[in-house]
């Protein structure tokens, strides 16, 4: 349980074929008893604040497709921590924009029909390593600013481990990229960008002292 598999942003229902199986192989290879998802488990394309694709799925259809895909995730990983990403929080933001109390909203896990053994949190600390989705700076910047090792997702075209050593401590920032299929219409906005999503995962071993990033062969 002291070894962690850190799964990159899924953006369901657009999870890349084979990604979860590949992550499972890494979990078994490195004997990871804990699984943490980096957030943005949902894409939320059809209910985002951006322009919608007139030929894309409706809100209902996208949510149903995501829930169907996530059933396989829950089956493969029956116990997990999932960080709340900016795409996951869109439901809450939309309710605030409509002037509705959060009391009207279901628990996020209930919306996804997730097992009760899944915990959805904004941040998580294990073995003095902080896990966040990330929205300001990358994992290394967050680690240096707080002098605490950080693991995060959010920045799809970045994957690395970087260390900072002082007189008193040694900390790292571990950044994972993505686990989605960039060819889906939901990611058309990024097609002009020269940098592409890096498909991979993170592994934090030996009670938070050995960080590794793995890139999925495509």
Short mmCIF file of N, CA and C in Angstrom, two decimals, residues 41 67 70-71 74 77-78 80 82 107-120:
data_model
loop_
_atom_site.label_atom_id
_atom_site.label_comp_id
_atom_site.label_asym_id
_atom_site.label_seq_id
_atom_site.Cartn_x
_atom_site.Cartn_y
_atom_site.Cartn_z
N UNK A 41 -11.57 13.45 -14.31
CA UNK A 41 -12.05 12.12 -14.67
C UNK A 41 -13.19 12.25 -15.69
N UNK A 67 -20.44 7.67 -17.88
CA UNK A 67 -20.76 6.73 -16.80
C UNK A 67 -20.56 5.28 -17.25
N UNK A 70 -16.83 4.74 -17.33
CA UNK A 70 -16.26 4.73 -15.98
C UNK A 70 -16.62 3.46 -15.20
N UNK A 71 -17.68 2.78 -15.60
CA UNK A 71 -17.99 1.50 -14.96
C UNK A 71 -16.81 0.54 -15.07
N UNK A 74 -14.13 1.69 -12.59
CA UNK A 74 -14.45 1.30 -11.22
C UNK A 74 -14.25 -0.21 -11.01
N UNK A 77 -10.41 -0.70 -10.91
CA UNK A 77 -9.83 -0.10 -9.71
C UNK A 77 -10.93 0.10 -8.67
N UNK A 78 -11.26 -0.94 -7.90
CA UNK A 78 -12.39 -0.85 -6.97
C UNK A 78 -12.16 0.10 -5.79
N UNK A 80 -10.01 3.68 -4.82
CA UNK A 80 -9.15 4.73 -5.38
C UNK A 80 -9.47 6.08 -4.75
N UNK A 82 -9.68 9.99 -6.14
CA UNK A 82 -9.73 10.78 -7.37
C UNK A 82 -9.75 12.26 -6.99
N UNK A 107 -23.81 14.36 -4.53
CA UNK A 107 -22.39 14.12 -4.35
C UNK A 107 -21.81 13.69 -5.69
N UNK A 108 -20.59 14.16 -6.00
CA UNK A 108 -19.99 13.88 -7.31
C UNK A 108 -19.89 12.38 -7.57
N UNK A 109 -19.54 11.61 -6.56
CA UNK A 109 -19.46 10.16 -6.71
C UNK A 109 -20.79 9.55 -7.06
N UNK A 110 -21.88 10.10 -6.50
CA UNK A 110 -23.22 9.60 -6.81
C UNK A 110 -23.60 9.92 -8.25
N UNK A 111 -23.19 11.09 -8.74
CA UNK A 111 -23.46 11.45 -10.13
C UNK A 111 -22.86 10.42 -11.07
N UNK A 112 -21.65 9.98 -10.74
CA UNK A 112 -20.93 9.02 -11.59
C UNK A 112 -21.28 7.57 -11.28
N UNK A 113 -22.08 7.37 -10.24
CA UNK A 113 -22.42 6.02 -9.77
C UNK A 113 -21.15 5.26 -9.39
N UNK A 114 -20.25 5.97 -8.72
CA UNK A 114 -18.99 5.39 -8.29
C UNK A 114 -19.20 4.56 -7.02
N UNK A 115 -18.39 3.54 -6.80
CA UNK A 115 -18.49 2.78 -5.55
C UNK A 115 -18.10 3.66 -4.36
N UNK A 116 -18.62 3.33 -3.20
CA UNK A 116 -18.34 4.11 -2.00
C UNK A 116 -16.88 3.99 -1.58
N UNK A 117 -16.16 3.07 -2.16
CA UNK A 117 -14.74 2.91 -1.87
C UNK A 117 -13.88 3.88 -2.67
N UNK A 118 -14.52 4.73 -3.47
CA UNK A 118 -13.82 5.81 -4.17
C UNK A 118 -14.03 7.10 -3.38
N UNK A 119 -12.96 7.86 -3.17
CA UNK A 119 -13.04 9.14 -2.49
C UNK A 119 -12.65 10.25 -3.46
N UNK A 120 -13.52 11.25 -3.59
CA UNK A 120 -13.27 12.39 -4.47
C UNK A 120 -12.88 13.59 -3.60
#
